[in-house]
Coordinates of C-alpha atoms in Angstrom, one line a residue:
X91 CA -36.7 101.3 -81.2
X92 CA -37.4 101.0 -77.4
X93 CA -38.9 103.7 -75.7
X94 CA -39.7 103.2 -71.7
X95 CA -35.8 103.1 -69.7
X96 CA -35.6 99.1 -70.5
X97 CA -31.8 98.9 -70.5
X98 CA -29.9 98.0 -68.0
X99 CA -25.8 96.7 -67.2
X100 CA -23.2 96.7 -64.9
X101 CA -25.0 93.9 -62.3
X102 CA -25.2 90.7 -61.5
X103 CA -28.6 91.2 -59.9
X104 CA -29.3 92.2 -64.0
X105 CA -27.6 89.0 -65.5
X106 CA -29.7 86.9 -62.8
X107 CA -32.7 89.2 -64.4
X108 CA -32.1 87.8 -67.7
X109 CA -31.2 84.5 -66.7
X110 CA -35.1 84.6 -65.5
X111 CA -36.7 85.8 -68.6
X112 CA -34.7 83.9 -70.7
X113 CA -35.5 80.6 -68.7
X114 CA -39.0 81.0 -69.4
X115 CA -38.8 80.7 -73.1
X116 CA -36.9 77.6 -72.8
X117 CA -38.6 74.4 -74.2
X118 CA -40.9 72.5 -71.5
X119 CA -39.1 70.1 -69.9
X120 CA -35.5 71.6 -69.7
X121 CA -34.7 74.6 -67.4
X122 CA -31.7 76.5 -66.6
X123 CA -29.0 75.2 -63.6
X124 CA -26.4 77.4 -62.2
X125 CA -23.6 75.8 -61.2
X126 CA -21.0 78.6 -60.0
X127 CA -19.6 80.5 -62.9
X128 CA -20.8 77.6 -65.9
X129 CA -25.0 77.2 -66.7
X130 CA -26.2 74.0 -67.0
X131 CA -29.6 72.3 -68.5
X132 CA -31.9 70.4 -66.5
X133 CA -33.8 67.3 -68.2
X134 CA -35.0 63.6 -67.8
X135 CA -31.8 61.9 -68.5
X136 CA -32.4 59.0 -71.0
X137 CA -31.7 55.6 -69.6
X138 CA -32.0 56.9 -66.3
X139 CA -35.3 58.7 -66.4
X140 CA -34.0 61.5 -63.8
X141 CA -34.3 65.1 -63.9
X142 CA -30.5 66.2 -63.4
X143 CA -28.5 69.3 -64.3
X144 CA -26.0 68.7 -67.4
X145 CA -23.0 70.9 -68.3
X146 CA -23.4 72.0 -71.6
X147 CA -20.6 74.2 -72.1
X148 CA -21.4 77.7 -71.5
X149 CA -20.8 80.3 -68.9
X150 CA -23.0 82.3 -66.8
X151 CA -23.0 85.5 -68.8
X152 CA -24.8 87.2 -71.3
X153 CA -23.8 85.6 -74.7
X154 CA -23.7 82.1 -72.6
X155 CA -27.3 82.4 -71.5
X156 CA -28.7 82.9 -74.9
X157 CA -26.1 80.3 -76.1
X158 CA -27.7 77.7 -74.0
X159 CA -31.4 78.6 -74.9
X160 CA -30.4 77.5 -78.3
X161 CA -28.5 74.4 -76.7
X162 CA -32.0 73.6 -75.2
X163 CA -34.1 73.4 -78.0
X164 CA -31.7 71.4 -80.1
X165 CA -31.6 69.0 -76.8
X166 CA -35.7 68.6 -77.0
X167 CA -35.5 67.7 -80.9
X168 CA -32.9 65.3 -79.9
X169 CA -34.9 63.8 -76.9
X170 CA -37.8 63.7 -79.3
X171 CA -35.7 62.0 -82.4
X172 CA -33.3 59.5 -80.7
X173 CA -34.6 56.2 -79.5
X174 CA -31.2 54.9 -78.3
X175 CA -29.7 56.5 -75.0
X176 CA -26.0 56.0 -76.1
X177 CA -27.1 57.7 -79.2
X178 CA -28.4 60.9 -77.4
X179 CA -25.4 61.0 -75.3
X180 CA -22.6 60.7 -78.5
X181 CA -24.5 63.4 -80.0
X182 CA -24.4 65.0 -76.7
X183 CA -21.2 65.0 -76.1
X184 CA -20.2 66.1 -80.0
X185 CA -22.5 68.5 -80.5
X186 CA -23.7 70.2 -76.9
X187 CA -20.0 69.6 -75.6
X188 CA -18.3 69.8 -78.5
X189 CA -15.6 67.7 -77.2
X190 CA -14.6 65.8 -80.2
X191 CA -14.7 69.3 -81.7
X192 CA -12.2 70.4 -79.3
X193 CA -9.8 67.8 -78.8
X194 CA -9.2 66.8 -82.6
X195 CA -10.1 70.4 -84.6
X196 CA -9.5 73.8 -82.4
X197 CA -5.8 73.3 -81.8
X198 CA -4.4 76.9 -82.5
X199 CA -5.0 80.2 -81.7
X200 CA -6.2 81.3 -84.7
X201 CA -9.2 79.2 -84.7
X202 CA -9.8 79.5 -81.1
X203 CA -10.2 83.5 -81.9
X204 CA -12.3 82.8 -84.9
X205 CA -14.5 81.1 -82.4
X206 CA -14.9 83.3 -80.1
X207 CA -15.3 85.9 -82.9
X208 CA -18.4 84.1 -84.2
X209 CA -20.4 83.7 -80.9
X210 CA -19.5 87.2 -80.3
X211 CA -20.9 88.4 -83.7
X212 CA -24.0 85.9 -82.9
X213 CA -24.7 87.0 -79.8
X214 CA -26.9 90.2 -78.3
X215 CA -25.9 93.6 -76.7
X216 CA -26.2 92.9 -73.0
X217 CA -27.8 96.4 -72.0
X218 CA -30.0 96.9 -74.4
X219 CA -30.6 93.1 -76.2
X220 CA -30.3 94.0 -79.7
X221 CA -28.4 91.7 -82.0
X222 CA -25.1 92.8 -82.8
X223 CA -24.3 94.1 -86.5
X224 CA -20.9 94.8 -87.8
X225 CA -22.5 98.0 -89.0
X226 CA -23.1 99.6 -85.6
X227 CA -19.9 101.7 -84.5
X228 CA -20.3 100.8 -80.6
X229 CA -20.5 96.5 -81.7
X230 CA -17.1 97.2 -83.2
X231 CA -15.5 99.3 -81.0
X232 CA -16.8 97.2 -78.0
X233 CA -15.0 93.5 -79.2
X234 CA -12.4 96.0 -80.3
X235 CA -11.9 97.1 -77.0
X236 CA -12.5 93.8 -75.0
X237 CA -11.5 91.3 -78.0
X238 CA -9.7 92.1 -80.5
X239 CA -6.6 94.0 -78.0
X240 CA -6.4 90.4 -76.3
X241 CA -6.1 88.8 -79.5
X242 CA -3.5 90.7 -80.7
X243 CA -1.1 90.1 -78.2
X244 CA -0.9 87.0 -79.1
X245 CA 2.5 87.3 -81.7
X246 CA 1.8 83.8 -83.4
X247 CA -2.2 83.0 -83.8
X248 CA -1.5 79.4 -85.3
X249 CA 0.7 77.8 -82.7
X250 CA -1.0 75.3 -80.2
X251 CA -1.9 76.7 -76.9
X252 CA 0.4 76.8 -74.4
X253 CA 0.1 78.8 -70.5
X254 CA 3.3 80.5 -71.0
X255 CA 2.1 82.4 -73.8
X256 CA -1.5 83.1 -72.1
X257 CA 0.8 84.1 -68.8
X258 CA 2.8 86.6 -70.6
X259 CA -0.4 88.3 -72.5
X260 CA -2.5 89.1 -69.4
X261 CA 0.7 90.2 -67.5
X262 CA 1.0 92.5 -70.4
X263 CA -1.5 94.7 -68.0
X264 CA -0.7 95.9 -64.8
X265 CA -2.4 92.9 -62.3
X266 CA -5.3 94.9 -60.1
X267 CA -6.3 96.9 -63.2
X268 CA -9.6 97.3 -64.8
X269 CA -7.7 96.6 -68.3
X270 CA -6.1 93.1 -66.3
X271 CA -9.7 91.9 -65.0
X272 CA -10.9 92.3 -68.4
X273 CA -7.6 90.3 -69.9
X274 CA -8.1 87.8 -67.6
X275 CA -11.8 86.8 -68.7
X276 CA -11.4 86.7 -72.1
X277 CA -8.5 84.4 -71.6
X278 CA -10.4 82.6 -69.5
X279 CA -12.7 82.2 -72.8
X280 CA -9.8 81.0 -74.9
X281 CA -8.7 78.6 -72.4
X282 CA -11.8 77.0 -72.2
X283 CA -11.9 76.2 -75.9
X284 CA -7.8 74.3 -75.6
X285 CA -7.8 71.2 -75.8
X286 CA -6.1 71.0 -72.1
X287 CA -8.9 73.7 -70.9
X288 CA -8.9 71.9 -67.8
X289 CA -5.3 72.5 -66.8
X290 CA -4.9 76.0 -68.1
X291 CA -8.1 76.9 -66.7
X292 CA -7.0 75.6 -63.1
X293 CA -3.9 77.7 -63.7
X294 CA -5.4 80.7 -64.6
X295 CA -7.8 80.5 -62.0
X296 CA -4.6 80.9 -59.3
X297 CA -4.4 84.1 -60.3
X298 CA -6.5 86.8 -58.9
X299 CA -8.1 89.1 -61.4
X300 CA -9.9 91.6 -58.8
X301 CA -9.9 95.2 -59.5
X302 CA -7.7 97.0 -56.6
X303 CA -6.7 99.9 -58.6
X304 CA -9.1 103.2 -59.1
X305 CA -9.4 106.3 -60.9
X306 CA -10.5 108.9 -58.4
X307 CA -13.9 109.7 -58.6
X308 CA -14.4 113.6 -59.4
X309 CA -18.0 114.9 -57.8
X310 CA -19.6 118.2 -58.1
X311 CA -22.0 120.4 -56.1
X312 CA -24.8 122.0 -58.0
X313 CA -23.7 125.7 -56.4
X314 CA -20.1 125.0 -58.2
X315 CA -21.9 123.9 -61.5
X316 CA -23.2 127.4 -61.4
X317 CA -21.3 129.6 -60.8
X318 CA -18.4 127.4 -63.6
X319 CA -21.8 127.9 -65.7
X320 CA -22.1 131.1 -65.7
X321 CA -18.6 132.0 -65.6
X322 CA -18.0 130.2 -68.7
X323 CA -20.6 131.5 -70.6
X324 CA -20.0 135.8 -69.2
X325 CA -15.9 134.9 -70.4
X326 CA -16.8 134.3 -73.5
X327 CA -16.5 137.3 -76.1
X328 CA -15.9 136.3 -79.4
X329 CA -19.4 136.5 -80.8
X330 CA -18.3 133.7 -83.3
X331 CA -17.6 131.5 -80.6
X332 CA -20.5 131.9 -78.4
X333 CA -22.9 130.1 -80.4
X334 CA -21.2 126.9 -79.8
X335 CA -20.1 128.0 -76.2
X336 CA -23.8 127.8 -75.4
X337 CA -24.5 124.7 -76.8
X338 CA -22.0 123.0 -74.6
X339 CA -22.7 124.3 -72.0
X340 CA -26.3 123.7 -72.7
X341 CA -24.8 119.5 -72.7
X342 CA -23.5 119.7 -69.3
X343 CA -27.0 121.1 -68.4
X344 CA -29.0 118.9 -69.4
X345 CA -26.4 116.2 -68.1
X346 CA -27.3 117.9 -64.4
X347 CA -30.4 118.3 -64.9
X348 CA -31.7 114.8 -66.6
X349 CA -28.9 112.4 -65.8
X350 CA -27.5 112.3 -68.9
X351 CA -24.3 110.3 -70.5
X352 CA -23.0 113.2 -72.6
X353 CA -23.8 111.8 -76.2
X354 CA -27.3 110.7 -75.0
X355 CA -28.7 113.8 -75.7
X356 CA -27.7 113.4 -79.6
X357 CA -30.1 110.9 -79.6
X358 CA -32.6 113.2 -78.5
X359 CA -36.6 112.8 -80.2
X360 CA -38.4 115.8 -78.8
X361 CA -36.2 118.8 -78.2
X362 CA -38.1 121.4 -80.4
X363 CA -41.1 118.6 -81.6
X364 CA -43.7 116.6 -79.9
X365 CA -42.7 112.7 -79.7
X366 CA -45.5 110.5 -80.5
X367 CA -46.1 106.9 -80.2
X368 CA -49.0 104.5 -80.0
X369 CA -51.6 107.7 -79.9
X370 CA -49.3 109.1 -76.5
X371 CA -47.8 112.8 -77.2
X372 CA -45.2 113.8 -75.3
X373 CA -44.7 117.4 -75.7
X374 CA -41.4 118.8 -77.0
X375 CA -38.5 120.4 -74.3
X376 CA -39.2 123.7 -76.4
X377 CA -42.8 123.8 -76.0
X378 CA -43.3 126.8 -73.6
X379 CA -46.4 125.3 -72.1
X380 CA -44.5 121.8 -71.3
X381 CA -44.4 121.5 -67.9
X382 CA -43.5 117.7 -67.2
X383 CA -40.2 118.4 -69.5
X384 CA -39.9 114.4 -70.2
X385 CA -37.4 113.6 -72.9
X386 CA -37.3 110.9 -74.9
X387 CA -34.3 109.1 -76.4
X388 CA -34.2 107.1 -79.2
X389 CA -31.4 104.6 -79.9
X390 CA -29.2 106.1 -82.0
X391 CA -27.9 109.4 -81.9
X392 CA -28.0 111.6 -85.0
X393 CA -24.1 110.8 -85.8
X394 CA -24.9 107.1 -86.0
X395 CA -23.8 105.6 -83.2
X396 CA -26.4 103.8 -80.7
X397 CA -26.7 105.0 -76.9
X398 CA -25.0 102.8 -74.2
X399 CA -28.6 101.6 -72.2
X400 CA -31.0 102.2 -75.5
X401 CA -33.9 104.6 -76.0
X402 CA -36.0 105.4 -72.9
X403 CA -38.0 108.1 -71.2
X404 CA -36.5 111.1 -68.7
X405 CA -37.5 112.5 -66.5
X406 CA -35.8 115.7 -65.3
X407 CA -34.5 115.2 -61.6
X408 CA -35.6 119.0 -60.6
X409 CA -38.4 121.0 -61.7
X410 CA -37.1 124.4 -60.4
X411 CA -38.3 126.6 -63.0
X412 CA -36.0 129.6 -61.8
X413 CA -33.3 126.8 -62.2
X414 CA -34.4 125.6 -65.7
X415 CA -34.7 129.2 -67.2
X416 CA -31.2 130.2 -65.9
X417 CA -30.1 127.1 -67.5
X418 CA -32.1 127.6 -70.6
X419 CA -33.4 124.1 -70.7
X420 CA -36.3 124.8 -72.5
X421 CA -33.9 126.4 -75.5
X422 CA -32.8 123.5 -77.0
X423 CA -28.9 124.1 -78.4
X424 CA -27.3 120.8 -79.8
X425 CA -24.4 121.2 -80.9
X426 CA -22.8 120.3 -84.6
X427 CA -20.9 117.3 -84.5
X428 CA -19.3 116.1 -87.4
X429 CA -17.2 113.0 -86.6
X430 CA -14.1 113.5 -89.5
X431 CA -13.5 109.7 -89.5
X432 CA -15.3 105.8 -90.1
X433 CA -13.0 104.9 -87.1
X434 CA -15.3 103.0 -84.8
X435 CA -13.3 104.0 -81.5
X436 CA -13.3 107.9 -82.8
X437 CA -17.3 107.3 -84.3
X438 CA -18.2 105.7 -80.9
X439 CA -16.2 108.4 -78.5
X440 CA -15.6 111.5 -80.4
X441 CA -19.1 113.3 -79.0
X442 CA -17.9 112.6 -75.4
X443 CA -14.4 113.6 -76.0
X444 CA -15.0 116.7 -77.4
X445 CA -16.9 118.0 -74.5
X446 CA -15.1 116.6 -71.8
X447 CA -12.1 118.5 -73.9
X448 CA -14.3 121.8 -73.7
X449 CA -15.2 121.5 -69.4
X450 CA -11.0 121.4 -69.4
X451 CA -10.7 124.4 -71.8
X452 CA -12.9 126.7 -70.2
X453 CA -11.9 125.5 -66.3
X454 CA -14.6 123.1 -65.1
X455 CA -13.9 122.0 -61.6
X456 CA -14.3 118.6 -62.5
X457 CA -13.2 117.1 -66.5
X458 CA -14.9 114.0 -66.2
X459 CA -18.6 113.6 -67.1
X460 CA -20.1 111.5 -65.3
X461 CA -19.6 114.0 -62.3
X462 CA -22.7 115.7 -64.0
X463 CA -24.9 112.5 -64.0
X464 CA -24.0 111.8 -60.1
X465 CA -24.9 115.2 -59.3
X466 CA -28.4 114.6 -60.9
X467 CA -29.2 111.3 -59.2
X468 CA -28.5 113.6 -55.8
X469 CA -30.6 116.0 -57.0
X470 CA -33.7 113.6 -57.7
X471 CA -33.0 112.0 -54.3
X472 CA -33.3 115.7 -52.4
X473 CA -36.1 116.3 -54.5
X474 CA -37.7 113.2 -53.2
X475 CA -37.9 111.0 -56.5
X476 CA -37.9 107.4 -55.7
X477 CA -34.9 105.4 -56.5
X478 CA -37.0 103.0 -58.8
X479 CA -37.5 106.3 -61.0
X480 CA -34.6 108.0 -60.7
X481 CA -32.6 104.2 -62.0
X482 CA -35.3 103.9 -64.9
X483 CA -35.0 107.5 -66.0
X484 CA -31.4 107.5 -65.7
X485 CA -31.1 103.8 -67.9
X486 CA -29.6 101.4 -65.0
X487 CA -30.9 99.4 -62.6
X488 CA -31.9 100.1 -58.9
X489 CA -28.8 98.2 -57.7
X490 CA -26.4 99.6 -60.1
X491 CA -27.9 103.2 -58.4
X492 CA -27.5 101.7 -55.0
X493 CA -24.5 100.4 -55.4
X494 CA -22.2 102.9 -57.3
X495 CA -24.0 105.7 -58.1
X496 CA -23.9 106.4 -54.1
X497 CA -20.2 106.0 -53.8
X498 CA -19.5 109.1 -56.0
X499 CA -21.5 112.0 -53.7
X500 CA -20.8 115.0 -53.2
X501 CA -20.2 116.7 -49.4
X502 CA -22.0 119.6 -50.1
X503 CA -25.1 117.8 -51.9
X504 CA -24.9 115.3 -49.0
X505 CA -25.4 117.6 -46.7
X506 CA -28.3 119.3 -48.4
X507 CA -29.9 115.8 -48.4
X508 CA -29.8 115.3 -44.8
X509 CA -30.3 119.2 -43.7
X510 CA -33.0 120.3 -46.6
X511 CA -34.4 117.1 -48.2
X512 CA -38.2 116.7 -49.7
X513 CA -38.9 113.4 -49.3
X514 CA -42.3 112.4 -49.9
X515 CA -44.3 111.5 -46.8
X516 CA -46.8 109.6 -48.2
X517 CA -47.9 108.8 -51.9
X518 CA -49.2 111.8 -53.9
X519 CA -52.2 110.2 -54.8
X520 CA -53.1 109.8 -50.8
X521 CA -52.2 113.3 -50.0
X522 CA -54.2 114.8 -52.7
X523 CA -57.4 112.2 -51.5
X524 CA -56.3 113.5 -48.1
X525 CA -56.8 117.5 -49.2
X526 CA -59.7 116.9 -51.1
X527 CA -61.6 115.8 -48.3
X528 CA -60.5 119.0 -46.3
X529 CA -61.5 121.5 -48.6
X530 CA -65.1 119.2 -49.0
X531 CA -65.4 119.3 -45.3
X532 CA -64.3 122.8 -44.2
X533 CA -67.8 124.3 -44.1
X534 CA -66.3 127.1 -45.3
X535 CA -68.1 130.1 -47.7
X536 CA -67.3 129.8 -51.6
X537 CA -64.4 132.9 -51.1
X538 CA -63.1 131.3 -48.3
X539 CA -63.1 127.5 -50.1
X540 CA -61.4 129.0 -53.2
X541 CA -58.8 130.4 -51.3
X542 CA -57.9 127.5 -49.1
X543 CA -58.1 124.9 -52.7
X544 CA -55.7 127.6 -53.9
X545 CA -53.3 127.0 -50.9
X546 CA -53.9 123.1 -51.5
X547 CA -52.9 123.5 -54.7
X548 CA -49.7 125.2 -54.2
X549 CA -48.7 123.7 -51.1
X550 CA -48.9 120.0 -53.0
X551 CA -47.0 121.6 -55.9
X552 CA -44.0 122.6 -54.3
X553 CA -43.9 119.4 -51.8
X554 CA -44.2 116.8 -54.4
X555 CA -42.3 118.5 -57.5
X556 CA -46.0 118.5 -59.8
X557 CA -47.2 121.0 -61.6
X558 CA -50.1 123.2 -60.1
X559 CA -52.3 122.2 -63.3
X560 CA -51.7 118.3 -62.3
X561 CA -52.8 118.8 -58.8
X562 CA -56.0 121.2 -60.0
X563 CA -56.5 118.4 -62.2
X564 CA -56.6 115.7 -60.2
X565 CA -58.6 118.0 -57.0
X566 CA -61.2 118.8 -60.2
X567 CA -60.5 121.8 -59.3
X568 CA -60.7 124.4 -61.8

């Protein structure tokens, strides 16, 4: 398991990220080419003895850049082996282009999908970089969802390729759709793989795939969380119930208060015991005496399914302690969640379902989720936590958080940003240097002194969100 906020998706800005780490474990003498939307290697060509950039099949995503990392390394052996350069480039062309392949074997559907298939099932997870497994719920469900519905539109898998067919599958989805840009690049997958790719590609590439259509993105204000909070919870009257009234209403919570993707918090490590890890305690959300409140997330949650980014460390994006007790943070109440099926789409969603199910049953203003994790990222920005911490506690990237988590503010919340904001002047570190040198330098008797490191102490507290025993701390100031 990773613990530290290491996942990221939804950028390009992260597939050029990877595109960088992965290039430096590429054998010496071949690196990475992007050529538009395909990845080429670059290498001494033999008989020519220039450095040029080579197709070798694969495109610029996730599964293609670790695809051509493997491409690379068989390229040096061959470099190394072959003495002939028309022998190199018959291999090359059969075995990095597969283009004898293609032309004379993958002639139907079927064996186009069983393809694909395989270099999906040999392939990573592209948040989180873990190897796929047919035995985690969320690998299934996910070529399920992006595969597998493709595939099955597809009435006869061994007939030969031909764009009518592929034309009437992705207009099977309403063009400007999310579900009709994701149609369209997995077809684009199986027409590179006919043996006429270049046609049908050039036909499918006349039509436009971009997303037009949106669902309208629900927001919330922290003063409406509350008062649907406590609502909720005084409405309640059935003792039997209230147990598990709390404990959702305890999820939405801590999705306001940490960030959190509903089912996240089933993945939970240190609700009601410390987490430790290479000698480093971090104290549990129970422990009265905690005061940073970081929670840590491992990768799976306790149902068996794995978290969308992978395990990482929270941090909460308010410290209001009249806040946290009034949503009784530090009283960790997860809820029982028995999934009643193997189904991978029911395994992978049921946890998420269930409570956006509950927000509708008992009135929420808003029904989706994710309102709750928007609100939070506003609340660390009024509370002056840096983007860069707010991204890595919440498991994206800064651009991801630039880019979309922005779009979905709330009016209220925005205009508590801009009227009532505590953005950090300068760096704690510099303002405590700052007040330590005032107290030293006052001239002032010991009463006096006491008093005004007392002040310090608060004052730095409530400006920069730490705890008083931090600041005393770091002061030595006891």
């Amino acid at each position: 398991m990773s613990i530290g906020g290491s996942g990221n998706y939804g950028s390009f800005d992260d597939l050029l990220e990877t595109l960088r780490n992965v290039s430096k474990e590429l054998p010496k003498g071949i690196s990475f080419k992007r050529q538009g939307s395909h990845l080429y290697l670059q290498f001494i060509h033999p008989g020519t003895n220039k450095r040029l950039p080579k197709p070798c099949g694969v495109q610029l995503t996730y599964d293609g850049i670790y695809e051509a990392k493997q491409k690379a390394f068989r390229i040096k052996t061959a470099l190394d082996t072959f003495t002939s350069a028309s022998e190199f480039w018959d291999w090359y062309e059969k075995e990095i282009l597969r283009r004898n392949e293609i032309i004379n074997d993958i002639t139907t559907y079927r064996e186009i999908f069983s393809q694909i298939t395989d270099r999906y099932w040999n392939g990573r997870n592209k948040n989180t970089k873990r190897k796929r497994s047919k035995d985690i719920p969320n690998d299934v469900n996910s070529f399920n969802r992006h595969y597998k519905i493709v595939f099955d539109k597809f009435p006869d898998w061994d007939k030969q390729p031909k764009w009518e067919d592929i034309k009437q599958v992705l207009f099977t989805w309403e063009q400007g759709t999310n579900s009709f840009k994701d149609a369209h690049t997995i077809l684009k997958q199986v027409c590179a793989l006919c043996p006429n790719n270049e046609r049908l590609l050039e036909q499918l590439a006349d039509i436009d795939p971009t997303q037009y259509e949106f669902r309208d993105k629900q927001s919330i204000s922290l003063e409406q969380f509350l008062q649907w909070h406590d609502k909720a919870l005084s409405e309640c009257t059935e003792p039997r119930y209230l147990d598990i009234r709390k404990s959702w209403l305890w999820v939405a919570s801590m999705c306001v208060v940490y960030g959190l993707r509903p089912s996240e918090i089933a993945a939970a490590l240190n609700l009601t015991e410390a987490y430790t890890k290479d000698g480093v305690a971090i104290p549990a959300i129970g422990n009265p005496d905690n005061k940073e409140l970081l929670l840590v997330l491992g990768d799976m949650t306790y149902f068996g399914t794995t978290i969308k980014t992978g395990g990482r460390v929270c941090k909460p994006m308010c410290l209001d302690k009249k806040l946290l007790e009034r949503l009784n943070i530090q009283q960790p109440k997860l809820p029982e969640y028995k999934p009643k099926t193997d189904n991978p789409k029911t395994l992978v969603g049921g946890f998420a379902a269930l409570f956006s199910k509950n927000l509708k049953r008992w009135e929420c203003p808003v029904s989706e989720a994710y309102a709750f994790r928007h609100l939070a990222n506003q609340l660390g920005e009024k509370s002056g936590i840096p983007q860069e911490i707010r991204a890595r506690s919440l498991g994206h990237s800064v651009s991801v958080n630039d880019s979309v988590y922005k779009k979905r503010d709330n009016l209220q919340t925005s205009i508590d940003l801009l009227t009532n904001h505590t953005y950090q002047a300068i760096p704690l570190e510099s303002a405590i240097n700052i007040a330590s040198r005032l107290i030293k330098d006052s001239g002032l008797t010991l009463l006096d002194l006491c008093r005004l490191a007392d002040t310090m102490v608060k004052l730095l507290s409530a400006i920069y969100n730490v705890s008083e025993d931090e600041i005393k701390k770091e002061l030595n100031y006891e």
